[in-house]
GROMACS .gro file of N, CA and C in nm:
model
  288
    1MET      N    1   8.006  10.840  10.954
    1MET     CA    2   7.993  10.702  10.994
    1MET      C    3   8.087  10.612  10.914
    2ASN      N    4   8.101  10.640  10.785
    2ASN     CA    5   8.192  10.561  10.703
    2ASN      C    6   8.337  10.574  10.750
    3THR      N    7   8.372  10.693  10.797
    3THR     CA    8   8.507  10.714  10.847
    3THR      C    9   8.532  10.630  10.972
    4LEU      N   10   8.434  10.624  11.059
    4LEU     CA   11   8.446  10.542  11.180
    4LEU      C   12   8.463  10.394  11.144
    5ARG      N   13   8.387  10.347  11.050
    5ARG     CA   14   8.399  10.207  11.006
    5ARG      C   15   8.537  10.180  10.947
    6ARG      N   16   8.588  10.276  10.872
    6ARG     CA   17   8.720  10.262  10.813
    6ARG      C   18   8.827  10.249  10.922
    7TYR      N   19   8.819  10.335  11.025
    7TYR     CA   20   8.916  10.328  11.134
    7TYR      C   21   8.905  10.198  11.212
    8ILE      N   22   8.784  10.152  11.234
    8ILE     CA   23   8.764  10.025  11.304
    8ILE      C   24   8.824   9.911  11.222
    9PHE      N   25   8.799   9.913  11.091
    9PHE     CA   26   8.854   9.810  11.002
    9PHE      C   27   9.006   9.811  11.006
   10LEU      N   28   9.067   9.930  10.999
   10LEU     CA   29   9.213   9.940  11.002
   10LEU      C   30   9.269   9.893  11.137
   11ALA      N   31   9.198   9.922  11.245
   11ALA     CA   32   9.242   9.878  11.378
   11ALA      C   33   9.239   9.725  11.387
   12ILE      N   34   9.135   9.665  11.332
   12ILE     CA   35   9.125   9.519  11.334
   12ILE      C   36   9.239   9.457  11.254
   13ILE      N   37   9.268   9.514  11.138
   13ILE     CA   38   9.378   9.463  11.055
   13ILE      C   39   9.510   9.475  11.131
   14ALA      N   40   9.535   9.591  11.191
   14ALA     CA   41   9.660   9.613  11.263
   14ALA      C   42   9.676   9.518  11.381
   15LEU      N   43   9.568   9.493  11.452
   15LEU     CA   44   9.575   9.404  11.568
   15LEU      C   45   9.585   9.257  11.531
   16SER      N   46   9.544   9.225  11.410
   16SER     CA   47   9.550   9.085  11.367
   16SER      C   48   9.688   9.046  11.316
   17CYS      N   49   9.780   9.140  11.307
   17CYS     CA   50   9.916   9.113  11.258
   17CYS      C   51  10.019   9.151  11.364
   18PRO      N   52  10.011   9.096  11.484
   18PRO     CA   53  10.104   9.137  11.589
   18PRO      C   54  10.249   9.102  11.561
   19THR      N   55  10.275   8.998  11.485
   19THR     CA   56  10.415   8.961  11.459
   19THR      C   57  10.486   9.066  11.376
   20LEU      N   58  10.414   9.137  11.292
   20LEU     CA   59  10.477   9.243  11.214
   20LEU      C   60  10.521   9.356  11.304
   21ALA      N   61  10.443   9.385  11.404
   21ALA     CA   62  10.476   9.495  11.495
   21ALA      C   63  10.590   9.457  11.588
   22LEU      N   64  10.608   9.329  11.618
   22LEU     CA   65  10.708   9.287  11.714
   22LEU      C   66  10.844   9.256  11.651
   23ALA      N   67  10.849   9.238  11.522
   23ALA     CA   68  10.976   9.206  11.457
   23ALA      C   69  11.073   9.322  11.473
   24GLY      N   70  11.197   9.290  11.496
   24GLY     CA   71  11.293   9.397  11.512
   24GLY      C   72  11.435   9.345  11.511
   25PRO      N   73  11.529   9.433  11.538
   25PRO     CA   74  11.670   9.395  11.534
   25PRO      C   75  11.704   9.286  11.634
   26VAL      N   76  11.797   9.200  11.596
   26VAL     CA   77  11.842   9.092  11.684
   26VAL      C   78  11.995   9.084  11.678
   27ASN      N   79  12.056   9.073  11.794
   27ASN     CA   80  12.200   9.058  11.801
   27ASN      C   81  12.234   8.911  11.779
   28ILE      N   82  12.289   8.880  11.665
   28ILE     CA   83  12.317   8.740  11.631
   28ILE      C   84  12.434   8.682  11.712
   29ASN      N   85  12.505   8.768  11.785
   29ASN     CA   86  12.615   8.719  11.868
   29ASN      C   87  12.572   8.684  12.010
   30THR      N   88  12.449   8.719  12.047
   30THR     CA   89  12.403   8.690  12.182
   30THR      C   90  12.267   8.621  12.187
   31ALA      N   91  12.189   8.631  12.081
   31ALA     CA   92  12.052   8.577  12.081
   31ALA      C   93  12.051   8.425  12.073
   32ASP      N   94  11.947   8.366  12.131
   32ASP     CA   95  11.929   8.221  12.119
   32ASP      C   96  11.860   8.189  11.986
   33ALA      N   97  11.855   8.063  11.952
   33ALA     CA   98  11.801   8.020  11.822
   33ALA      C   99  11.654   8.060  11.806
   34GLU      N  100  11.577   8.050  11.912
   34GLU     CA  101  11.435   8.084  11.904
   34GLU      C  102  11.416   8.231  11.869
   35THR      N  103  11.495   8.318  11.930
   35THR     CA  104  11.486   8.461  11.902
   35THR      C  105  11.529   8.491  11.759
   36ILE      N  106  11.637   8.431  11.716
   36ILE     CA  107  11.686   8.454  11.580
   36ILE      C  108  11.581   8.412  11.478
   37SER      N  109  11.522   8.295  11.497
   37SER     CA  110  11.422   8.247  11.400
   37SER      C  111  11.296   8.332  11.402
   38ALA      N  112  11.263   8.390  11.517
   38ALA     CA  113  11.143   8.474  11.526
   38ALA      C  114  11.164   8.610  11.461
   39GLU      N  115  11.286   8.661  11.462
   39GLU     CA  116  11.312   8.798  11.416
   39GLU      C  117  11.362   8.809  11.273
   40LEU      N  118  11.422   8.705  11.218
   40LEU     CA  119  11.479   8.716  11.084
   40LEU      C  120  11.393   8.643  10.981
   41LYS      N  121  11.364   8.711  10.872
   41LYS     CA  122  11.283   8.652  10.765
   41LYS      C  123  11.362   8.543  10.693
   42GLY      N  124  11.296   8.432  10.667
   42GLY     CA  125  11.359   8.323  10.593
   42GLY      C  126  11.452   8.238  10.677
   43VAL      N  127  11.453   8.262  10.808
   43VAL     CA  128  11.538   8.184  10.897
   43VAL      C  129  11.448   8.110  10.996
   44GLY      N  130  11.434   7.980  10.973
   44GLY     CA  131  11.356   7.897  11.063
   44GLY      C  132  11.442   7.850  11.179
   45LEU      N  133  11.384   7.767  11.262
   45LEU     CA  134  11.454   7.721  11.381
   45LEU      C  135  11.581   7.642  11.347
   46ALA      N  136  11.576   7.557  11.245
   46ALA     CA  137  11.694   7.477  11.208
   46ALA      C  138  11.810   7.567  11.164
   47LYS      N  139  11.781   7.668  11.082
   47LYS     CA  140  11.887   7.760  11.038
   47LYS      C  141  11.938   7.844  11.155
   48ALA      N  142  11.847   7.885  11.242
   48ALA     CA  143  11.887   7.963  11.359
   48ALA      C  144  11.977   7.880  11.451
   49GLN      N  145  11.946   7.752  11.466
   49GLN     CA  146  12.031   7.664  11.546
   49GLN      C  147  12.168   7.649  11.481
   50ALA      N  148  12.173   7.647  11.349
   50ALA     CA  149  12.301   7.639  11.278
   50ALA      C  150  12.383   7.766  11.301
   51ILE      N  151  12.315   7.881  11.306
   51ILE     CA  152  12.384   8.009  11.334
   51ILE      C  153  12.446   8.004  11.474
   52VAL      N  154  12.370   7.959  11.572
   52VAL     CA  155  12.420   7.951  11.710
   52VAL      C  156  12.535   7.852  11.720
   53ALA      N  157  12.523   7.738  11.653
   53ALA     CA  158  12.631   7.637  11.655
   53ALA      C  159  12.758   7.693  11.592
   54TYR      N  160  12.744   7.762  11.480
   54TYR     CA  161  12.859   7.823  11.413
   54TYR      C  162  12.926   7.925  11.506
   55ARG      N  163  12.844   8.007  11.570
   55ARG     CA  164  12.895   8.110  11.661
   55ARG      C  165  12.971   8.046  11.777
   56LYS      N  166  12.920   7.935  11.831
   56LYS     CA  167  12.988   7.867  11.942
   56LYS      C  168  13.122   7.808  11.898
   57GLN      N  169  13.127   7.759  11.774
   57GLN     CA  170  13.250   7.697  11.724
   57GLN      C  171  13.354   7.798  11.679
   58HIS      N  172  13.310   7.909  11.617
   58HIS     CA  173  13.402   8.004  11.555
   58HIS      C  174  13.412   8.138  11.626
   59GLY      N  175  13.332   8.160  11.727
   59GLY     CA  176  13.333   8.288  11.797
   59GLY      C  177  13.233   8.385  11.735
   60PRO      N  178  13.225   8.506  11.790
   60PRO     CA  179  13.126   8.603  11.744
   60PRO      C  180  13.144   8.641  11.597
   61PHE      N  181  13.032   8.669  11.534
   61PHE     CA  182  13.036   8.717  11.396
   61PHE      C  183  13.093   8.858  11.396
   62LYS      N  184  13.183   8.885  11.303
   62LYS     CA  185  13.243   9.018  11.292
   62LYS      C  186  13.172   9.103  11.186
   63THR      N  187  13.116   9.035  11.086
   63THR     CA  188  13.043   9.105  10.979
   63THR      C  189  12.914   9.028  10.949
   64ARG      N  190  12.819   9.098  10.890
   64ARG     CA  191  12.695   9.032  10.848
   64ARG      C  192  12.724   8.929  10.739
   65ALA      N  193  12.817   8.961  10.651
   65ALA     CA  194  12.852   8.871  10.540
   65ALA      C  195  12.905   8.737  10.590
   66GLU      N  196  12.963   8.735  10.707
   66GLU     CA  197  13.016   8.611  10.764
   66GLU      C  198  12.905   8.508  10.787
   67LEU      N  199  12.782   8.554  10.797
   67LEU     CA  200  12.668   8.462  10.814
   67LEU      C  201  12.655   8.366  10.697
   68THR      N  202  12.704   8.404  10.580
   68THR     CA  203  12.692   8.317  10.463
   68THR      C  204  12.777   8.190  10.477
   69ALA      N  205  12.867   8.187  10.575
   69ALA     CA  206  12.945   8.066  10.600
   69ALA      C  207  12.862   7.959  10.671
   70VAL      N  208  12.747   7.999  10.724
   70VAL     CA  209  12.657   7.905  10.792
   70VAL      C  210  12.575   7.832  10.687
   71LYS      N  211  12.571   7.700  10.696
   71LYS     CA  212  12.495   7.620  10.600
   71LYS      C  213  12.348   7.663  10.601
   72GLY      N  214  12.297   7.694  10.482
   72GLY     CA  215  12.157   7.734  10.468
   72GLY      C  216  12.134   7.883  10.467
   73ILE      N  217  12.236   7.961  10.498
   73ILE     CA  218  12.223   8.107  10.498
   73ILE      C  219  12.300   8.162  10.379
   74GLY      N  220  12.227   8.221  10.286
   74GLY     CA  221  12.289   8.278  10.168
   74GLY      C  222  12.294   8.429  10.172
   75ALA      N  223  12.357   8.485  10.072
   75ALA     CA  224  12.370   8.631  10.063
   75ALA      C  225  12.234   8.699  10.057
   76ARG      N  226  12.139   8.636   9.991
   76ARG     CA  227  12.004   8.694   9.979
   76ARG      C  228  11.936   8.703  10.117
   77THR      N  229  11.950   8.600  10.198
   77THR     CA  230  11.892   8.602  10.333
   77THR      C  231  11.954   8.713  10.416
   78VAL      N  232  12.085   8.729  10.406
   78VAL     CA  233  12.154   8.835  10.479
   78VAL      C  234  12.105   8.972  10.431
   79GLU      N  235  12.092   8.990  10.301
   79GLU     CA  236  12.048   9.118  10.246
   79GLU      C  237  11.906   9.152  10.289
   80ILE      N  238  11.817   9.055  10.285
   80ILE     CA  239  11.678   9.078  10.325
   80ILE      C  240  11.670   9.123  10.471
   81ASN      N  241  11.758   9.070  10.554
   81ASN     CA  242  11.754   9.097  10.698
   81ASN      C  243  11.858   9.199  10.744
   82ARG      N  244  11.925   9.262  10.651
   82ARG     CA  245  12.036   9.352  10.683
   82ARG      C  246  12.005   9.447  10.799
   83ASP      N  247  11.888   9.510  10.796
   83ASP     CA  248  11.854   9.609  10.898
   83ASP      C  249  11.816   9.547  11.032
   84ASN      N  250  11.794   9.417  11.036
   84ASN     CA  251  11.756   9.351  11.161
   84ASN      C  252  11.869   9.269  11.222
   85ILE      N  253  11.985   9.269  11.159
   85ILE     CA  254  12.099   9.193  11.210
   85ILE      C  255  12.193   9.288  11.282
   86LEU      N  256  12.208   9.267  11.412
   86LEU     CA  257  12.303   9.345  11.491
   86LEU      C  258  12.421   9.256  11.527
   87LEU      N  259  12.538   9.317  11.536
   87LEU     CA  260  12.659   9.242  11.570
   87LEU      C  261  12.710   9.275  11.710
   88ASP      N  262  12.660   9.383  11.767
   88ASP     CA  263  12.701   9.423  11.901
   88ASP      C  264  12.579   9.474  11.976
   89GLY      N  265  12.600   9.542  12.086
   89GLY     CA  266  12.489   9.588  12.169
   89GLY      C  267  12.417   9.711  12.118
   90SER      N  268  12.466   9.772  12.012
   90SER     CA  269  12.405   9.897  11.965
   90SER      C  270  12.272   9.871  11.897
   91LYS      N  271  12.189   9.972  11.896
   91LYS     CA  272  12.060   9.964  11.828
   91LYS      C  273  12.068  10.030  11.690
   92GLU      N  274  12.187  10.075  11.653
   92GLU     CA  275  12.205  10.144  11.525
   92GLU      C  276  12.177  10.052  11.408
   93ARG      N  277  12.103  10.103  11.312
   93ARG     CA  278  12.072  10.026  11.191
   93ARG      C  279  12.192  10.029  11.098
   94SER      N  280  12.202   9.926  11.016
   94SER     CA  281  12.314   9.919  10.922
   94SER      C  282  12.299  10.023  10.813
   95LYS      N  283  12.412  10.063  10.759
   95LYS     CA  284  12.412  10.157  10.647
   95LYS      C  285  12.446  10.079  10.522
   96LYS      N  286  12.376  10.109  10.412
   96LYS     CA  287  12.399  10.036  10.287
   96LYS      C  288  12.513  10.095  10.210
   0.00000   0.00000   0.00000
């Protein structure tokens, strides 16, 4: 009976955190600001809008490091999100 309670408790915890399960890679060259802010840690809507504006003015990002040219996006933010930042259509994760 204790095992059943434990599994029920774990299921409740897992279901109460749906945003953790939905977070994933985002193509910063095609995504809108809402998607970018939802998928990247430490990037709110204002910063995501700045990313989109920079992309429209300067063209597609060629490297993840280029994101640091966007006001409000530092190297730490890029590093934290390294595995969730895509530059093209591939689903391949970045290599460190």
